[in-house]
Amino acid sequence: MTYSKRETERKYEAPSADDTAWLPDLTSVDGIASVVGEGPDELDAVYYDTDDLRLVGASATLRRRTGGADAGWHLKLPLSGDSREEVQAPLSDTIPVTLRDLALSRTRGGELRPVVRIRSTRSTQHLVGPEGTVLAELSLDRVRAESLLAKSTRAAHTSWTEMEVELAEDTDPALLDVVDRTLRKNGIDRAHNPSKLARALEETGAGTGVPRLSQERAENVVPGSAAEDVLGYVDAQVHSLVDLDPAVRRGLPDSVHRMRVTCRRLRSTLRTHRAVLAREVTDPIREELKWLGGELGAERDQEVLMERLDARLGALPSELVLGPVGARLRVWNVSRSSEARQRTLDALLSPRYLALLNSLTTLTKQPPLRRKAAGEPEQVLVKAILKEFDQLAGRVAHALELSPGTERDKALHQARKAAKKTRYATEAARASLGKPAKRLGKRVKAVQKVLGEHQDSVVARDVLRNLALAAHAAGESGFTWGLLYGQENAMAERCERELPTVWADASKPGLREALVH
């Protein structure tokens, strides 16, 4: 059993934990009515990581802590700003399997072992609002840290005093800014290190050479070059893949969709920019990304399809719903969803997935650059975008020439794929090309949206037909299934009518030319 919460806090340097005369009266802060002291706690935490500190390098921590109100295992994952997600599990002698799996995209299968022990004597003050609600917790910690890594290059032990202010779960984040201003006015500075673990590693020398998931630039990348733009985009997508992994494992809303899109972005970028990155390295990675996207796709496609059909059915007047249509739809969804969900989890636990993560890490750290990688983005990236756009234009033209039917449906689906590739190509170039790339990407996205709606209707009609056949075989009415099928068919026809107008807007003179100039 695990428990997850959002933790929003800021750390500060503290001159002393015993004499707190330096701490200002925080009841002067608007919204804080009183400050209530709590008794001291003795906290003892052992932090786990790989030998090369992959969790620290990815801004995550895993610890086993005793003492205090939340004793147990804690996995902290980065969020935006001052926030982190903390996933807790009960105390045990070994790392809980759930937390080990949630850290897998960052450890990449590396063995986890104790790296630092941190003991803290903590005194706590609750910042309380006018109605008696605890708004935040101010903690003063007297910290003693011990490196458990043999590679410590300084003292194995270090100590310091620090303070942190953590918001209660439902408190407005603006309070943290107000408290921060009050503390700074009184000479209390923010802590240099983001966490106790980071400081312990730094002061013992054990964290020297900690790998970072994101680097400013690989050594062989020329500043201001096409490679810098492409690799910056690739690095951001690798980051996204790693960050989304724990959410997908827990089945959080929209996480599978976002991870699948990330796979597509990476695949498309590596294909589009073969002039920058050597394809003998990137093509195998693209194949593995295609595999992962396919495994994720089963769950995502089922999720989207069920939402679509359930909404269509729910919008019908009750007198038009004949027979156990809702029940049949739910049974169909349960049988398909459980199988798709297991397929996703199996993929994320497979050696093949870990190998892909390692390949992506190596790609960003040691990019296989080609000669044109050092070229100017305005030349190299524009050429790549226009190549994708021309392919999109050809596929749209071919689809529009065909008569409505199966072949046209397939051609429109291929055009949709080309639209995605063109849009992703513009995204990778926005840092250098700016508004022209953004405008073209926005227009192409509109084309992709129409084509996507069309493809969803194609898939939905196929499923509705099969459900209607099953209902007929069971002696049930097929009226409602036929009605839903007709709605989807009408939707497809509407998309086909819209496409020429949307495409004309995306391909009108000036958009392409703006990229070149």
XYZ file of C-alpha atoms in Angstrom:
517
model
C 0.000 0.000 0.000
C 1.410 3.378 -1.017
C 0.280 6.924 -0.351
C 1.069 9.922 -2.522
C 1.063 13.617 -1.688
C 2.289 16.860 -3.194
C 5.009 18.513 -1.142
C 5.684 22.229 -1.623
C 8.520 23.653 0.439
C 11.531 25.958 0.515
C 14.766 25.446 2.422
C 16.767 28.152 4.184
C 20.096 28.553 5.896
C 19.679 28.658 9.692
C 22.343 30.109 11.998
C 21.201 28.052 14.986
C 18.599 25.523 16.020
C 18.894 26.227 19.755
C 18.775 30.001 19.959
C 16.005 31.185 17.628
C 16.213 34.882 18.379
C 17.171 35.377 14.708
C 13.772 34.022 13.567
C 11.275 36.855 12.873
C 7.761 36.943 14.278
C 5.757 35.372 11.464
C 2.414 36.477 12.900
C 3.236 39.727 11.120
C 2.592 37.869 7.862
C -0.923 38.466 6.541
C -3.018 35.339 7.094
C -0.929 33.860 9.925
C -2.683 34.343 13.288
C -0.381 32.311 15.511
C 2.741 30.180 15.599
C 2.421 26.986 17.651
C 5.525 25.063 18.662
C 5.650 21.262 18.652
C 7.956 18.924 20.545
C 11.257 17.823 18.952
C 11.551 14.671 16.832
C 14.571 12.486 16.186
C 14.627 11.466 12.535
C 16.946 8.835 11.099
C 16.967 8.410 7.314
C 19.049 6.186 5.044
C 19.067 7.285 1.407
C 19.334 4.748 -1.408
C 20.712 5.230 -4.896
C 22.806 3.496 -7.538
C 26.598 3.562 -7.307
C 26.694 6.332 -9.915
C 23.847 8.233 -8.182
C 21.290 8.091 -10.981
C 18.387 9.142 -8.755
C 20.217 12.228 -7.524
C 21.170 13.010 -11.119
C 17.477 12.943 -12.024
C 16.458 15.124 -9.025
C 14.794 12.223 -7.198
C 15.427 10.656 -3.783
C 14.550 7.368 -2.083
C 14.896 6.998 1.673
C 13.930 4.798 4.605
C 13.161 6.983 7.604
C 12.297 6.228 11.198
C 11.001 8.730 13.734
C 8.396 11.425 13.244
C 4.788 11.130 12.138
C 5.534 9.797 8.656
C 8.088 7.052 9.290
C 8.431 4.731 6.317
C 9.831 4.620 2.812
C 9.651 7.863 0.828
C 10.252 8.284 -2.898
C 10.378 11.945 -3.920
C 9.912 12.846 -7.581
C 10.384 16.341 -9.044
C 7.450 18.513 -10.062
C 7.486 22.132 -11.177
C 8.740 25.022 -9.037
C 9.035 24.310 -5.304
C 6.922 21.152 -5.457
C 7.721 17.483 -5.398
C 5.576 14.397 -5.310
C 6.233 12.161 -2.345
C 5.154 8.531 -2.587
C 5.189 6.807 0.801
C 5.162 3.142 1.748
C 5.166 1.488 5.196
C 8.418 0.594 6.960
C 10.031 -2.656 5.904
C 13.522 -4.112 5.873
C 13.804 -4.044 2.099
C 12.875 -1.507 -0.574
C 9.174 -1.908 -1.429
C 8.724 -3.320 -4.921
C 6.252 -0.566 -5.783
C 8.760 2.196 -5.063
C 11.545 0.325 -6.811
C 9.375 0.124 -9.931
C 8.383 3.798 -9.719
C 12.075 4.721 -9.671
C 12.963 2.386 -12.535
C 12.940 4.975 -15.325
C 15.609 6.874 -13.389
C 17.710 3.976 -12.075
C 17.454 2.138 -15.419
C 17.771 -1.158 -13.542
C 20.871 -0.144 -11.575
C 21.148 -1.751 -8.140
C 19.964 0.441 -5.271
C 22.092 0.515 -2.137
C 22.537 2.831 0.913
C 24.565 5.931 0.000
C 23.983 8.412 2.841
C 22.620 8.320 6.378
C 21.113 11.551 7.682
C 20.014 12.031 11.275
C 18.134 15.153 12.248
C 16.883 16.659 15.477
C 13.807 18.547 14.346
C 11.795 21.203 16.146
C 8.574 22.207 14.456
C 6.360 25.272 14.492
C 2.891 25.278 12.933
C 1.871 28.471 11.147
C -1.827 28.707 11.970
C -4.556 30.744 10.289
C -7.322 32.795 11.965
C -9.703 29.807 12.018
C -7.188 27.474 13.615
C -6.181 25.758 10.373
C -2.526 24.803 10.012
C -1.330 26.632 6.889
C 2.308 25.576 6.887
C 4.983 23.887 8.925
C 8.292 25.511 9.781
C 10.984 23.007 10.740
C 14.398 23.666 12.240
C 16.771 20.748 11.702
C 20.114 20.076 13.323
C 21.546 17.692 10.739
C 24.313 15.076 10.985
C 25.128 13.319 7.738
C 27.357 10.338 7.034
C 28.444 9.192 3.596
C 28.139 5.438 3.070
C 29.976 5.566 -0.250
C 33.596 4.509 -0.410
C 34.341 7.269 -2.913
C 33.942 10.116 -0.404
C 36.918 12.394 -1.077
C 36.561 14.570 2.029
C 35.302 13.792 5.516
C 32.830 10.947 5.764
C 30.763 13.029 8.207
C 29.352 16.549 8.030
C 26.787 18.582 9.931
C 24.792 21.783 9.561
C 21.587 23.523 10.590
C 18.782 24.334 8.164
C 15.196 25.446 8.118
C 12.367 24.551 5.791
C 8.866 25.902 5.333
C 6.379 23.387 3.927
C 2.838 24.302 2.938
C -0.116 22.295 4.168
C -1.890 20.428 1.402
C -4.688 22.932 0.700
C -2.803 26.171 1.405
C -2.528 28.835 -1.307
C 1.063 28.717 -2.667
C 1.122 32.527 -2.478
C 1.676 32.215 1.286
C 5.092 30.716 0.628
C 6.117 33.848 -1.281
C 4.938 36.133 1.513
C 6.799 34.144 4.171
C 9.853 34.074 1.909
C 9.913 37.866 1.629
C 9.645 38.242 5.392
C 12.516 35.815 5.988
C 14.753 37.464 3.414
C 14.119 40.923 4.858
C 15.470 39.547 8.112
C 18.649 38.230 6.485
C 17.620 34.584 6.164
C 18.797 33.264 2.796
C 17.591 30.340 0.727
C 19.651 27.158 1.066
C 22.199 26.547 -1.672
C 21.339 22.850 -2.035
C 17.887 21.577 -3.026
C 17.922 18.736 -0.479
C 19.739 17.361 2.549
C 21.037 14.511 0.431
C 22.534 16.856 -2.159
C 24.303 18.838 0.558
C 25.619 15.707 2.264
C 27.023 14.411 -1.013
C 28.616 17.757 -1.793
C 30.225 18.271 1.594
C 31.626 14.750 1.799
C 32.802 14.814 -1.809
C 30.788 11.670 -2.558
C 28.659 13.474 -5.127
C 31.549 14.505 -7.357
C 30.716 13.753 -10.973
C 27.051 13.011 -10.313
C 25.436 12.355 -13.723
C 22.667 14.737 -14.679
C 19.745 13.623 -16.785
C 19.816 17.010 -18.462
C 23.045 18.678 -19.488
C 23.419 22.164 -20.921
C 25.133 20.824 -23.991
C 27.112 17.735 -24.945
C 30.810 18.487 -25.367
C 30.858 17.939 -29.108
C 27.900 20.235 -29.863
C 28.689 23.620 -31.419
C 26.861 26.501 -29.670
C 24.101 27.993 -31.827
C 24.166 25.065 -34.240
C 21.372 22.919 -35.630
C 22.550 20.116 -33.348
C 22.004 22.274 -30.267
C 18.352 22.829 -31.207
C 17.693 19.201 -32.105
C 19.415 17.773 -29.056
C 17.729 20.301 -26.792
C 14.369 19.055 -28.055
C 15.398 15.399 -27.804
C 16.650 15.938 -24.259
C 13.333 17.528 -23.258
C 11.424 14.537 -24.637
C 13.688 12.047 -22.859
C 13.036 14.017 -19.673
C 9.300 13.766 -20.324
C 9.493 10.014 -20.903
C 11.342 9.488 -17.625
C 8.998 11.767 -15.674
C 5.842 10.147 -17.051
C 6.909 6.584 -16.280
C 5.791 6.597 -12.602
C 2.454 8.167 -13.538
C 1.814 5.501 -16.172
C 2.617 2.712 -13.714
C 0.017 4.135 -11.306
C -2.576 4.644 -14.013
C -2.861 8.406 -13.534
C -5.211 10.216 -15.971
C -3.803 11.059 -19.400
C -0.342 9.687 -18.508
C -0.370 6.848 -21.061
C -1.452 9.263 -23.792
C 1.289 11.742 -22.947
C 3.967 9.063 -22.810
C 2.868 7.660 -26.143
C 2.992 11.133 -27.711
C 6.496 11.555 -26.295
C 7.558 8.341 -28.037
C 6.119 9.678 -31.292
C 7.897 13.005 -30.914
C 11.223 11.284 -30.350
C 10.734 8.877 -33.242
C 9.733 11.646 -35.595
C 12.581 13.948 -34.565
C 15.214 11.260 -35.010
C 13.807 10.477 -38.453
C 13.430 14.091 -39.597
C 16.915 15.124 -38.520
C 19.019 12.359 -39.999
C 21.254 15.089 -41.430
C 22.146 15.984 -37.826
C 22.226 12.607 -36.045
C 23.671 9.472 -37.650
C 20.895 7.058 -38.547
C 22.992 3.953 -37.871
C 22.618 4.946 -34.199
C 19.166 6.523 -34.244
C 17.324 4.022 -36.465
C 17.558 1.185 -33.886
C 16.344 3.593 -31.207
C 13.431 4.603 -33.432
C 12.444 0.967 -33.806
C 12.412 0.523 -30.040
C 10.368 3.695 -29.595
C 7.911 2.327 -32.141
C 7.664 -0.870 -30.093
C 7.063 1.033 -26.848
C 4.479 3.303 -28.476
C 2.693 0.233 -29.778
C 2.562 -1.364 -26.338
C 1.209 1.842 -24.816
C -1.181 2.297 -27.726
C -3.412 -0.628 -26.828
C -4.375 0.943 -23.508
C -4.609 4.481 -24.846
C -6.691 3.563 -27.886
C -9.111 1.609 -25.722
C -9.399 4.525 -23.306
C -10.131 7.040 -26.082
C -12.578 4.759 -27.836
C -14.544 3.987 -24.690
C -14.791 7.669 -23.787
C -16.051 8.423 -27.279
C -18.664 5.671 -27.437
C -19.828 6.237 -23.865
C -20.331 9.953 -24.598
C -22.244 9.182 -27.789
C -24.494 6.721 -25.968
C -25.036 9.072 -23.041
C -26.190 11.837 -25.380
C -28.991 9.725 -26.877
C -32.568 10.121 -25.590
C -33.548 7.099 -23.506
C -36.256 6.106 -25.991
C -33.568 5.534 -28.638
C -31.554 3.134 -26.467
C -33.049 -0.266 -27.191
C -31.692 -3.306 -25.416
C -28.755 -3.707 -22.978
C -26.482 -1.433 -25.009
C -24.724 0.148 -22.025
C -24.117 -3.183 -20.330
C -22.670 -4.732 -23.488
C -20.395 -1.727 -23.991
C -19.094 -1.950 -20.415
C -18.427 -5.687 -20.634
C -16.558 -5.163 -23.889
C -14.496 -2.368 -22.310
C -13.574 -4.331 -19.168
C -12.317 -7.315 -21.145
C -10.258 -5.151 -23.486
C -8.995 -2.678 -20.855
C -7.558 -5.216 -18.437
C -5.613 -6.912 -21.200
C -4.325 -3.574 -22.535
C -3.348 -2.402 -19.043
C -1.302 -5.526 -18.410
C 0.406 -5.080 -21.751
C 1.532 -1.592 -20.692
C 2.871 -2.782 -17.330
C 4.680 -5.740 -18.880
C 6.409 -3.419 -21.332
C 7.613 -1.055 -18.591
C 9.058 -3.959 -16.586
C 10.835 -5.535 -19.541
C 14.614 -5.590 -20.172
C 13.827 -4.180 -23.607
C 12.425 -1.007 -22.052
C 15.448 -0.567 -19.785
C 17.738 -1.001 -22.777
C 15.801 1.735 -24.581
C 16.211 4.117 -21.634
C 19.944 3.440 -21.590
C 20.166 4.070 -25.333
C 18.357 7.389 -24.983
C 20.641 8.448 -22.145
C 23.717 7.633 -24.223
C 22.229 9.464 -27.214
C 21.895 12.738 -25.282
C 25.298 12.468 -23.613
C 27.261 11.231 -26.620
C 25.283 12.305 -29.695
C 26.379 10.738 -33.003
C 26.723 14.013 -34.886
C 27.025 14.253 -38.654
C 28.794 16.981 -40.604
C 25.689 19.152 -41.007
C 25.112 19.132 -37.255
C 27.389 22.156 -36.924
C 25.430 24.073 -39.569
C 23.157 27.018 -38.938
C 19.596 26.103 -37.833
C 18.141 28.514 -40.398
C 19.503 26.273 -43.142
C 19.581 22.732 -41.752
C 16.308 22.775 -39.821
C 14.329 24.701 -42.428
C 15.288 22.153 -45.057
C 14.107 19.323 -42.794
C 10.772 21.045 -42.066
C 10.064 21.752 -45.720
C 10.847 18.151 -46.631
C 8.242 16.914 -44.132
C 5.751 19.550 -45.286
C 6.137 18.536 -48.923
C 5.460 14.924 -48.000
C 2.353 16.035 -46.120
C 1.188 18.026 -49.142
C 1.581 15.015 -51.387
C -0.379 12.747 -49.066
C -3.221 15.225 -48.618
C -3.464 15.737 -52.376
C -3.535 11.972 -52.957
C -6.253 11.442 -50.348
C -8.451 14.202 -51.758
C -8.251 12.662 -55.233
C -9.747 9.378 -54.010
C -13.443 8.582 -53.788
C -14.910 8.096 -50.292
C -14.293 4.582 -49.005
C -11.681 2.311 -47.463
C -8.782 3.441 -49.650
C -9.479 7.081 -48.937
C -9.699 6.340 -45.208
C -6.246 4.739 -45.325
C -4.824 7.636 -47.324
C -6.218 10.175 -44.860
C -4.649 8.229 -42.002
C -1.272 8.384 -43.740
C -1.742 12.130 -44.194
C -2.448 12.436 -40.483
C 0.879 10.755 -39.689
C 2.663 13.146 -42.029
C 0.984 16.105 -40.326
C 2.313 14.957 -36.960
C 5.847 14.635 -38.315
C 5.696 18.126 -39.788
C 4.413 19.603 -36.532
C 7.090 17.890 -34.464
C 9.723 19.169 -36.901
C 8.555 22.740 -36.282
C 8.620 22.198 -32.500
C 12.277 21.184 -32.534
C 13.144 24.341 -34.494
C 11.212 26.949 -32.524
C 14.201 27.996 -30.415
C 15.976 29.298 -33.539
C 13.229 29.910 -36.084
C 10.761 31.501 -33.686
C 7.313 32.654 -34.822
C 7.399 31.317 -38.417
C 7.951 27.773 -37.113
C 5.302 28.244 -34.439
C 2.730 29.567 -36.937
C 3.300 26.741 -39.377
C 3.106 24.207 -36.568
C -0.191 25.676 -35.402
C -1.746 25.490 -38.879
C -0.519 21.937 -39.410
C -1.911 20.958 -36.014
C -5.350 22.074 -37.229
C -4.989 19.722 -40.205
C -3.882 16.934 -37.873
C -6.908 17.521 -35.643
C -9.382 17.115 -38.503
C -7.593 14.017 -39.765
C -7.436 12.618 -36.242
C -11.159 13.029 -35.747
C -11.706 11.261 -39.048
C -9.475 8.328 -38.067
C -11.207 8.003 -34.687
C -14.514 7.690 -36.505
C -13.068 4.972 -38.750
C -11.956 2.942 -35.718
C -15.218 3.569 -33.871
C -17.323 2.381 -36.808
C -15.406 -0.869 -36.998
C -15.967 -1.526 -33.279
C -19.644 -0.557 -33.467
C -20.196 -2.955 -36.329
C -18.661 -5.821 -34.346
C -20.707 -4.959 -31.259
C -23.843 -4.829 -33.384
C -23.071 -8.284 -34.793
C -22.576 -9.662 -31.265
C -25.855 -8.080 -30.127
C -27.691 -9.542 -33.115
C -26.279 -13.002 -32.409
C -27.581 -12.723 -28.830
C -31.067 -11.789 -30.053
C -30.763 -8.137 -29.016
C -31.913 -5.113 -30.993
C -29.339 -3.598 -33.305
C -31.159 -0.274 -33.646
C -29.011 1.754 -31.235
C -25.754 0.339 -32.575
C -26.842 1.327 -36.073
C -27.745 4.808 -34.873
C -24.309 5.267 -33.291
C -22.677 3.953 -36.459
C -24.589 6.517 -38.483
C -23.422 9.332 -36.229
C -19.807 8.281 -36.674
C -20.246 8.054 -40.425
C -21.690 11.582 -40.470
C -18.718 12.787 -38.424
C -16.277 11.285 -40.945
C -18.088 12.964 -43.831
C -17.969 16.316 -42.036
C -14.202 15.961 -41.532
C -13.708 15.163 -45.201
C -15.655 18.302 -46.130
C -13.577 20.441 -43.716
C -10.191 19.144 -44.808
C -9.767 21.183 -48.048
C -10.428 24.448 -46.179
C -8.124 23.614 -43.266
C -5.416 22.426 -45.631
C -5.683 25.569 -47.740
C -5.091 27.616 -44.596
C -2.011 25.561 -43.690
C -0.519 25.698 -47.181
C -1.330 29.273 -48.144
C 1.512 31.365 -49.544
C 3.709 33.028 -46.963
C 3.904 30.386 -44.246
C 6.600 28.324 -45.927
C 8.394 31.368 -47.248
C 8.581 32.905 -43.770
C 10.715 29.980 -42.625
C 13.293 30.595 -45.317
C 13.577 34.284 -44.522
